[in-house]
């Protein structure tokens, strides 16, 4: 890479970083010290815990892929959760110096610029122009998808390996890089993506295979098919090398702890095609009178990040039409249509109305690992493809520069996040019991004499993982929030009662006693505020032996006093 290209890469990354800082730092600073970039959800808490867990485990000689400090005494295999091991290791120095909350904020602040920069490199390679590539990176890194996921899911917004893999593949297809160089770097990126998100690793392999097959089928001649075959073999080898390294490092953990079946409904978490045109409240346009429409979209608002905006859609449609005569243009059009179709899920939902038309995802929902993916998250791939088409159109169109600048500015304006709404910064309260030195001074005593601790509210209904992390892991606890519940606990019985809003059964006291005896639990904490349901759950425990602020202590807790 020449000095000029290096300078362009650095300049683009700086532009993206300044814009991300202008969007995210003001709401964070308004919240004050201890605030995090994200929403007030258990997802954010679990990712902060992961950032602290990996350095803690590695410095204490513990296998970081398995933790018995949550879901005690069984523990859980973290390789099949969203444990973001690569992010935690990369940010280890920041965590060691400033703590996991600062690390979380660094990850959230840098994710959009890194994704934009990776897409910029891809678009510059395909378009050959700097400013069109800057635009392409912009519409991906600062998309509604990216900022919607920025509220909750690190593994869904830390996606910079994906456009870099595409960039490497394009360069290799053009024979601008050597075979060993390509395979080695691509294998490293596959390992990074697996260490960030097994879901995106799986969907990237799936869409990559589809793209290679489409390229081979659409090749105009034998020489073209040969190039696609060669690229397919080399990408397959890079994936195989990545998986081999992962298996070597993970050992048996890679083959245990995988829970079959679906986690969430693909039909619920699929894209409503109206969302491509209608913004939600996370985009500034969506905060002005659009609620009557976006409230009809399927799924929870946490995954409604499909908004593209009419200007960007128009640019892509015009660009795809102008590129239709080239082999690359036809390939992009096919992949755009295929990815958009997959993002719609197993069945089309339009404004809360189901259309009886089965879609390809219906068949993919039976494929291991892929069946756990959410179709709506394929918007990340769709955006990258759209950025390539838009950048190509801007670089090759005969329109006057002023018109192109106006079109790009309009597309960017339509995508501006609604950061003044106060969605992207929050604070979590830590009870005095966990924040004081008394809670951090007796890890050995607590583990040896007290055993696992049961904390109410349970699992994702409370912040127990945050409190455990902030008190430097002095105790093991029966609950956690890792996306799945270990098999021994199951999704029924007491765990289901604690996690759901179902009625408390009449035999609850007897079942609670049996659970406490079976799990050897001698310590229970109940943390307020105490709503009527929480009071019903802790009523069989009787009178607390002590209180500390808004924490009620039941059982043997002399080590905390």
Coordinates of C-alpha atoms in Angstrom, one line a residue, residues 40-530:
X40 CA -30.5 0.2 30.6
X41 CA -30.8 -3.6 29.8
X42 CA -29.3 -6.9 31.0
X43 CA -27.5 -7.3 27.7
X44 CA -25.3 -4.3 28.5
X45 CA -24.6 -5.7 31.9
X46 CA -23.6 -9.1 30.5
X47 CA -21.1 -7.6 28.1
X48 CA -19.5 -5.5 30.8
X49 CA -19.2 -8.7 32.8
X50 CA -17.5 -10.5 29.9
X51 CA -15.0 -7.7 29.5
X52 CA -14.1 -8.2 33.2
X53 CA -14.3 -12.0 33.2
X54 CA -11.7 -12.7 30.5
X55 CA -8.8 -10.8 32.2
X56 CA -9.9 -12.2 35.6
X57 CA -9.9 -15.8 34.4
X58 CA -6.6 -15.5 32.5
X59 CA -4.8 -13.9 35.4
X60 CA -6.2 -16.5 37.9
X61 CA -5.4 -19.6 35.9
X62 CA -9.1 -20.3 35.1
X63 CA -10.3 -21.5 31.7
X64 CA -12.0 -18.4 30.3
X65 CA -14.3 -20.5 28.1
X66 CA -16.1 -21.9 31.2
X67 CA -17.3 -20.1 34.2
X68 CA -18.6 -21.7 37.4
X69 CA -19.1 -18.3 39.0
X70 CA -22.4 -17.9 37.3
X71 CA -25.0 -20.7 37.1
X72 CA -23.2 -22.3 40.1
X73 CA -22.4 -25.1 40.6
X74 CA -22.9 -26.3 37.0
X75 CA -21.4 -23.3 35.3
X76 CA -21.7 -22.6 31.6
X77 CA -19.6 -23.0 28.5
X78 CA -19.1 -19.5 27.3
X79 CA -18.0 -20.4 23.8
X80 CA -21.6 -20.8 22.7
X81 CA -22.7 -17.5 24.3
X82 CA -22.0 -13.9 23.3
X83 CA -18.9 -13.7 25.4
X84 CA -16.9 -11.4 23.0
X85 CA -13.6 -13.0 24.0
X86 CA -11.6 -11.2 21.2
X87 CA -12.9 -7.8 22.2
X88 CA -12.2 -8.5 25.9
X89 CA -8.6 -9.6 25.2
X90 CA -7.9 -6.6 22.9
X91 CA -9.2 -4.2 25.5
X92 CA -7.5 -6.0 28.4
X93 CA -5.0 -3.1 28.9
X94 CA -7.9 -0.6 29.1
X95 CA -9.8 -2.8 31.5
X96 CA -6.7 -3.2 33.7
X97 CA -6.1 0.5 33.9
X98 CA -9.6 2.0 34.0
X99 CA -12.1 -0.9 34.5
X100 CA -14.5 -2.8 32.3
X101 CA -17.1 0.1 32.1
X102 CA -14.5 2.3 30.4
X103 CA -13.6 -0.7 28.2
X104 CA -17.2 -1.1 27.2
X105 CA -17.4 2.6 26.3
X106 CA -14.3 2.4 24.2
X107 CA -15.7 -0.6 22.3
X108 CA -19.0 1.2 21.7
X109 CA -17.3 4.4 20.7
X110 CA -14.9 2.7 18.2
X111 CA -17.2 0.2 16.7
X112 CA -19.0 2.5 14.2
X113 CA -15.7 4.1 13.0
X114 CA -14.0 0.7 12.6
X115 CA -17.0 -0.7 10.7
X116 CA -17.1 2.4 8.5
X117 CA -13.4 2.2 7.9
X118 CA -13.5 -1.4 6.9
X119 CA -16.3 -0.6 4.5
X120 CA -14.4 2.4 3.2
X121 CA -11.4 0.1 2.3
X122 CA -13.8 -2.2 0.5
X123 CA -15.5 0.6 -1.4
X124 CA -12.2 2.3 -2.3
X125 CA -11.0 -1.0 -3.8
X126 CA -14.2 -1.5 -5.8
X127 CA -14.8 2.1 -6.9
X128 CA -11.2 3.4 -7.0
X129 CA -12.3 6.8 -5.6
X130 CA -11.7 8.3 -2.1
X131 CA -14.8 10.4 -1.4
X132 CA -17.3 7.9 -2.7
X133 CA -15.6 5.3 -0.5
X134 CA -15.9 7.6 2.5
X135 CA -19.6 7.9 1.8
X136 CA -19.9 4.1 1.5
X137 CA -18.3 3.6 4.8
X138 CA -20.4 6.3 6.4
X139 CA -23.8 4.8 5.5
X140 CA -22.7 1.5 7.0
X141 CA -20.9 2.6 10.1
X142 CA -23.5 5.1 11.0
X143 CA -26.5 3.2 9.8
X144 CA -29.7 2.7 11.7
X145 CA -28.7 -1.0 12.1
X146 CA -25.4 -0.1 13.7
X147 CA -26.8 2.5 16.1
X148 CA -29.8 0.3 17.0
X149 CA -27.5 -2.5 18.0
X150 CA -25.2 0.0 19.7
X151 CA -27.9 0.2 22.4
X152 CA -27.5 -3.4 23.5
X153 CA -25.3 -5.9 21.6
X154 CA -21.6 -5.7 21.3
X155 CA -21.4 -8.9 19.2
X156 CA -23.8 -7.4 16.7
X157 CA -22.1 -4.0 16.2
X158 CA -18.4 -4.9 16.5
X159 CA -18.4 -6.1 12.8
X160 CA -15.3 -4.6 11.2
X161 CA -13.8 -8.1 10.3
X162 CA -16.7 -8.6 7.8
X163 CA -16.0 -5.8 5.3
X164 CA -12.2 -6.4 5.7
X165 CA -12.8 -10.1 4.7
X166 CA -14.7 -8.8 1.6
X167 CA -11.9 -6.3 0.8
X168 CA -9.3 -9.0 1.0
X169 CA -11.4 -11.3 -1.2
X170 CA -11.8 -8.6 -3.9
X171 CA -8.1 -7.9 -3.9
X172 CA -7.3 -11.6 -4.2
X173 CA -9.9 -12.0 -7.0
X174 CA -8.0 -9.2 -8.8
X175 CA -4.8 -10.9 -8.0
X176 CA -3.4 -7.9 -6.1
X177 CA -2.3 -10.1 -3.2
X178 CA -0.5 -13.4 -2.9
X179 CA -2.2 -16.7 -2.0
X180 CA -0.4 -17.3 1.3
X181 CA -0.8 -13.7 2.3
X182 CA -4.5 -13.8 1.6
X183 CA -5.2 -17.1 3.3
X184 CA -3.2 -16.2 6.4
X185 CA -4.8 -12.8 7.0
X186 CA -8.3 -14.1 6.1
X187 CA -7.9 -16.9 8.6
X188 CA -7.0 -14.4 11.3
X189 CA -10.1 -12.4 10.5
X190 CA -12.3 -15.5 10.6
X191 CA -10.8 -16.3 14.1
X192 CA -11.5 -12.7 15.2
X193 CA -15.1 -12.9 14.0
X194 CA -15.7 -16.2 15.7
X195 CA -14.3 -14.7 18.9
X196 CA -16.7 -11.8 18.6
X197 CA -19.8 -13.5 17.5
X198 CA -20.4 -17.2 16.5
X199 CA -23.7 -16.0 14.9
X200 CA -22.0 -13.6 12.5
X201 CA -19.2 -16.1 11.8
X202 CA -21.9 -18.7 10.7
X203 CA -23.9 -16.2 8.6
X204 CA -20.7 -14.9 7.0
X205 CA -19.7 -18.4 6.0
X206 CA -23.3 -19.0 4.7
X207 CA -23.5 -15.8 2.6
X208 CA -19.9 -16.2 1.5
X209 CA -20.6 -19.6 0.2
X210 CA -23.7 -18.3 -1.6
X211 CA -21.7 -15.4 -3.1
X212 CA -19.0 -17.8 -4.4
X213 CA -21.6 -20.1 -5.9
X214 CA -23.4 -17.2 -7.6
X215 CA -20.1 -15.8 -8.9
X216 CA -19.2 -19.2 -10.4
X217 CA -22.6 -19.7 -12.0
X218 CA -22.7 -16.2 -13.4
X219 CA -19.1 -16.2 -14.7
X220 CA -19.2 -15.3 -18.5
X221 CA -16.5 -17.8 -19.5
X222 CA -14.2 -20.6 -18.4
X223 CA -11.5 -18.3 -17.3
X224 CA -13.9 -16.5 -15.0
X225 CA -15.2 -19.7 -13.5
X226 CA -11.6 -20.8 -12.9
X227 CA -10.9 -17.6 -10.9
X228 CA -14.1 -18.1 -8.8
X229 CA -13.1 -21.7 -8.2
X230 CA -9.6 -20.7 -7.1
X231 CA -11.0 -18.0 -4.8
X232 CA -13.5 -20.5 -3.3
X233 CA -10.8 -23.0 -2.5
X234 CA -8.6 -20.3 -0.9
X235 CA -11.5 -18.9 1.2
X236 CA -12.5 -22.4 2.2
X237 CA -8.9 -23.1 3.3
X238 CA -8.8 -19.9 5.3
X239 CA -12.1 -20.8 7.1
X240 CA -10.7 -24.3 7.7
X241 CA -7.5 -22.9 9.1
X242 CA -9.4 -20.6 11.4
X243 CA -11.6 -23.4 12.7
X244 CA -8.6 -25.6 13.3
X245 CA -6.9 -22.9 15.4
X246 CA -10.2 -22.3 17.3
X247 CA -10.5 -26.0 17.9
X248 CA -6.9 -26.2 19.1
X249 CA -7.4 -23.3 21.5
X250 CA -10.9 -24.2 22.7
X251 CA -10.4 -28.0 23.0
X252 CA -13.4 -29.9 24.1
X253 CA -15.3 -26.7 24.9
X254 CA -15.9 -26.3 21.2
X255 CA -17.9 -29.6 21.1
X256 CA -19.8 -29.3 24.4
X257 CA -22.4 -26.9 25.8
X258 CA -24.1 -26.3 22.4
X259 CA -27.8 -26.2 22.9
X260 CA -29.7 -27.5 19.9
X261 CA -32.8 -25.8 18.5
X262 CA -33.8 -22.1 18.2
X263 CA -33.2 -19.5 20.8
X264 CA -35.6 -16.9 19.4
X265 CA -38.4 -16.8 16.8
X266 CA -37.0 -16.1 13.4
X267 CA -40.5 -15.0 12.3
X268 CA -40.6 -12.4 15.1
X269 CA -37.1 -11.1 14.6
X270 CA -37.2 -10.6 10.8
X271 CA -37.3 -7.4 8.8
X272 CA -40.5 -5.7 8.1
X273 CA -40.0 -4.3 4.5
X274 CA -41.7 -1.1 5.6
X275 CA -38.9 -0.5 8.0
X276 CA -36.6 0.0 5.0
X277 CA -38.5 3.2 4.3
X278 CA -39.9 4.1 7.8
X279 CA -37.5 5.1 10.5
X280 CA -38.0 4.3 14.2
X281 CA -37.3 6.4 17.2
X282 CA -33.6 5.7 17.1
X283 CA -33.3 7.8 13.9
X284 CA -34.1 11.5 14.2
X285 CA -36.6 11.4 11.4
X286 CA -38.5 8.6 13.1
X287 CA -39.0 10.7 16.3
X288 CA -41.3 13.1 14.4
X289 CA -44.7 11.5 14.0
X290 CA -43.7 8.1 12.7
X291 CA -44.6 6.1 15.8
X292 CA -48.0 5.1 14.5
X293 CA -46.2 3.1 11.8
X294 CA -43.0 1.7 13.5
X295 CA -45.0 0.4 16.4
X296 CA -46.6 -2.1 14.0
X297 CA -43.3 -3.7 13.1
X298 CA -42.7 -7.3 14.2
X299 CA -40.4 -8.1 17.0
X300 CA -39.0 -6.1 19.8
X301 CA -37.7 -2.6 19.1
X302 CA -34.2 -3.8 20.0
X303 CA -33.9 -5.4 16.6
X304 CA -35.8 -2.9 14.4
X305 CA -32.7 -1.4 12.7
X306 CA -33.6 -2.0 9.0
X307 CA -34.2 1.6 8.1
X308 CA -32.3 2.7 5.0
X309 CA -33.9 5.9 3.9
X310 CA -35.4 6.7 0.5
X311 CA -32.3 8.6 -0.8
X312 CA -29.9 5.7 -0.2
X313 CA -32.4 3.2 -1.7
X314 CA -32.8 5.4 -4.8
X315 CA -29.0 5.7 -5.2
X316 CA -28.6 1.9 -4.9
X317 CA -31.4 1.2 -7.4
X318 CA -30.0 3.7 -9.9
X319 CA -26.4 2.4 -9.4
X320 CA -27.5 -1.3 -9.8
X321 CA -29.3 -0.4 -13.0
X322 CA -26.3 1.4 -14.4
X323 CA -24.0 -1.5 -13.5
X324 CA -26.3 -4.1 -15.0
X325 CA -24.1 -4.8 -18.0
X326 CA -21.0 -5.7 -16.0
X327 CA -20.4 -9.1 -14.4
X328 CA -19.7 -7.4 -11.1
X329 CA -22.9 -5.4 -11.3
X330 CA -25.0 -8.4 -12.0
X331 CA -23.4 -10.3 -9.1
X332 CA -24.0 -7.4 -6.7
X333 CA -27.7 -7.2 -7.8
X334 CA -28.2 -10.9 -7.2
X335 CA -26.5 -10.8 -3.8
X336 CA -28.5 -7.7 -2.8
X337 CA -31.8 -9.4 -3.7
X338 CA -30.8 -12.7 -2.0
X339 CA -29.6 -11.0 1.2
X340 CA -32.7 -8.8 1.4
X341 CA -34.9 -11.9 0.9
X342 CA -33.1 -13.7 3.7
X343 CA -33.5 -10.7 6.0
X344 CA -37.3 -10.9 5.6
X345 CA -37.2 -14.2 7.6
X346 CA -39.4 -17.3 7.0
X347 CA -42.5 -15.3 6.1
X348 CA -43.1 -11.7 5.1
X349 CA -44.5 -9.4 7.8
X350 CA -45.8 -6.0 6.6
X351 CA -47.0 -3.6 9.4
X352 CA -48.0 -6.5 11.6
X353 CA -49.7 -8.4 8.8
X354 CA -48.4 -11.8 7.7
X355 CA -48.4 -12.7 4.1
X356 CA -48.7 -16.5 3.3
X357 CA -45.6 -16.6 1.3
X358 CA -42.8 -19.0 2.5
X359 CA -39.3 -17.6 2.1
X360 CA -35.8 -19.2 2.0
X361 CA -35.2 -18.7 5.7
X362 CA -37.9 -21.2 6.4
X363 CA -35.5 -24.0 5.2
X364 CA -32.4 -22.4 6.9
X365 CA -34.1 -22.5 10.2
X366 CA -33.3 -26.2 10.5
X367 CA -29.6 -25.8 9.9
X368 CA -27.5 -26.0 13.1
X369 CA -26.1 -22.7 14.4
X370 CA -27.8 -20.9 11.5
X371 CA -31.1 -21.7 13.2
X372 CA -30.1 -19.5 16.1
X373 CA -29.3 -16.5 14.0
X374 CA -31.8 -13.7 13.7
X375 CA -32.7 -12.8 10.0
X376 CA -33.0 -9.1 10.8
X377 CA -29.3 -9.0 11.6
X378 CA -28.5 -9.8 8.0
X379 CA -29.0 -6.1 7.4
X380 CA -25.3 -5.7 8.2
X381 CA -24.4 -7.6 5.0
X382 CA -27.1 -5.9 3.0
X383 CA -25.8 -2.5 4.0
X384 CA -22.2 -3.4 3.0
X385 CA -23.4 -4.5 -0.4
X386 CA -25.5 -1.4 -0.8
X387 CA -22.5 0.8 0.2
X388 CA -20.4 -0.9 -2.6
X389 CA -23.1 -0.1 -5.2
X390 CA -23.7 3.4 -4.0
X391 CA -19.9 4.2 -3.9
X392 CA -19.6 2.7 -7.4
X393 CA -22.4 4.9 -8.7
X394 CA -20.9 8.0 -7.2
X395 CA -17.5 7.3 -8.7
X396 CA -18.8 6.5 -12.2
X397 CA -21.9 8.6 -12.7
X398 CA -21.9 11.4 -15.2
X399 CA -23.8 13.6 -12.9
X400 CA -22.2 16.9 -11.9
X401 CA -20.3 16.9 -8.6
X402 CA -22.8 19.2 -7.0
X403 CA -25.6 16.8 -7.7
X404 CA -23.6 13.8 -6.3
X405 CA -22.7 15.8 -3.2
X406 CA -26.3 16.7 -2.7
X407 CA -27.5 13.1 -3.1
X408 CA -24.9 11.8 -0.6
X409 CA -25.7 14.6 1.9
X410 CA -29.4 13.8 1.7
X411 CA -28.8 10.1 2.3
X412 CA -26.6 10.9 5.3
X413 CA -29.1 13.4 6.7
X414 CA -31.9 10.7 6.5
X415 CA -29.7 8.4 8.6
X416 CA -28.7 10.7 11.4
X417 CA -29.2 8.9 14.8
X418 CA -31.5 10.4 17.4
X419 CA -28.8 10.8 20.0
X420 CA -30.4 13.8 21.7
X421 CA -33.2 11.5 22.8
X422 CA -31.0 10.2 25.6
X423 CA -31.1 6.5 24.4
X424 CA -27.3 5.9 24.1
X425 CA -26.1 6.5 27.7
X426 CA -27.2 5.1 31.0
X427 CA -26.1 4.3 34.5
X428 CA -26.5 1.3 36.7
X429 CA -26.8 1.5 40.5
X430 CA -24.6 -0.7 42.7
X431 CA -25.9 -1.4 46.2
X432 CA -23.6 -0.5 49.0
X433 CA -23.1 -4.1 50.0
X434 CA -21.3 -4.9 46.7
X435 CA -19.5 -1.5 46.5
X436 CA -17.8 -1.6 49.9
X437 CA -14.5 -3.2 50.8
X438 CA -16.3 -5.7 53.0
X439 CA -17.8 -7.3 49.9
X440 CA -14.4 -7.7 48.2
X441 CA -12.4 -8.8 51.2
X442 CA -13.6 -12.4 51.8
X443 CA -13.7 -14.3 48.5
X444 CA -12.2 -17.5 50.0
X445 CA -14.5 -17.5 53.0
X446 CA -17.6 -16.9 50.9
X447 CA -16.8 -19.7 48.4
X448 CA -15.7 -22.2 51.0
X449 CA -18.3 -21.6 53.7
X450 CA -21.3 -20.1 52.0
X451 CA -21.3 -21.8 48.6
X452 CA -23.4 -20.4 45.7
X453 CA -25.4 -17.3 46.4
X454 CA -29.0 -16.9 45.1
X455 CA -29.8 -13.3 44.2
X456 CA -33.2 -11.8 43.6
X457 CA -34.2 -10.4 41.1
X458 CA -33.0 -13.5 39.2
X459 CA -31.1 -13.7 35.9
X460 CA -31.9 -11.0 33.3
X461 CA -34.5 -9.4 35.7
X462 CA -31.7 -8.0 37.8
X463 CA -28.1 -6.8 37.7
X464 CA -26.4 -9.5 39.7
X465 CA -23.6 -10.1 37.1
X466 CA -22.7 -6.4 37.3
X467 CA -22.6 -6.5 41.1
X468 CA -20.5 -9.7 41.1
X469 CA -18.1 -8.0 38.6
X470 CA -17.9 -4.7 40.5
X471 CA -17.0 -6.5 43.7
X472 CA -14.2 -8.3 41.9
X473 CA -15.8 -11.8 41.7
X474 CA -15.8 -12.7 45.4
X475 CA -18.6 -15.2 45.2
X476 CA -20.3 -17.7 42.9
X477 CA -24.0 -17.2 42.2
X478 CA -26.8 -19.5 41.1
X479 CA -28.0 -17.2 38.3
X480 CA -26.6 -15.2 35.4
X481 CA -27.6 -13.9 32.0
X482 CA -25.8 -15.5 29.1
X483 CA -28.7 -16.0 26.6
X484 CA -29.2 -19.6 27.5
X485 CA -29.9 -21.5 30.7
X486 CA -27.7 -24.5 31.5
X487 CA -29.4 -27.8 30.9
X488 CA -29.4 -28.8 34.6
X489 CA -31.6 -25.8 35.4
X490 CA -33.8 -26.2 32.4
X491 CA -36.4 -23.7 31.4
X492 CA -39.1 -24.9 33.7
X493 CA -39.6 -25.2 37.4
X494 CA -38.3 -22.5 39.7
X495 CA -36.0 -20.9 37.1
X496 CA -39.0 -20.4 34.8
X497 CA -41.0 -18.9 37.7
X498 CA -38.2 -16.5 38.6
X499 CA -37.6 -15.4 35.0
X500 CA -41.2 -15.1 33.9
X501 CA -44.2 -13.2 35.1
X502 CA -46.3 -16.4 35.7
X503 CA -48.3 -16.8 38.8
X504 CA -46.5 -18.0 41.9
X505 CA -47.8 -21.6 42.5
X506 CA -49.2 -22.6 45.9
X507 CA -46.4 -25.2 46.4
X508 CA -43.7 -22.7 45.7
X509 CA -42.3 -22.7 49.3
X510 CA -41.8 -26.5 49.2
X511 CA -40.2 -26.3 45.7
X512 CA -37.9 -23.5 46.9
X513 CA -36.7 -25.5 49.9
X514 CA -36.0 -28.4 47.7
X515 CA -34.0 -26.3 45.2
X516 CA -32.0 -24.7 48.0
X517 CA -31.1 -28.1 49.4
X518 CA -30.3 -29.6 46.1
X519 CA -28.0 -26.8 45.1
X520 CA -26.5 -26.4 48.6
X521 CA -27.5 -22.8 48.8
X522 CA -27.1 -21.2 52.2
X523 CA -27.1 -17.6 51.2
X524 CA -29.9 -15.6 49.5
X525 CA -29.9 -11.9 48.8
X526 CA -32.9 -9.8 47.8
X527 CA -32.2 -6.4 46.3
X528 CA -34.9 -3.8 46.1
X529 CA -37.0 -2.1 44.9
X530 CA -39.4 -4.7 46.2

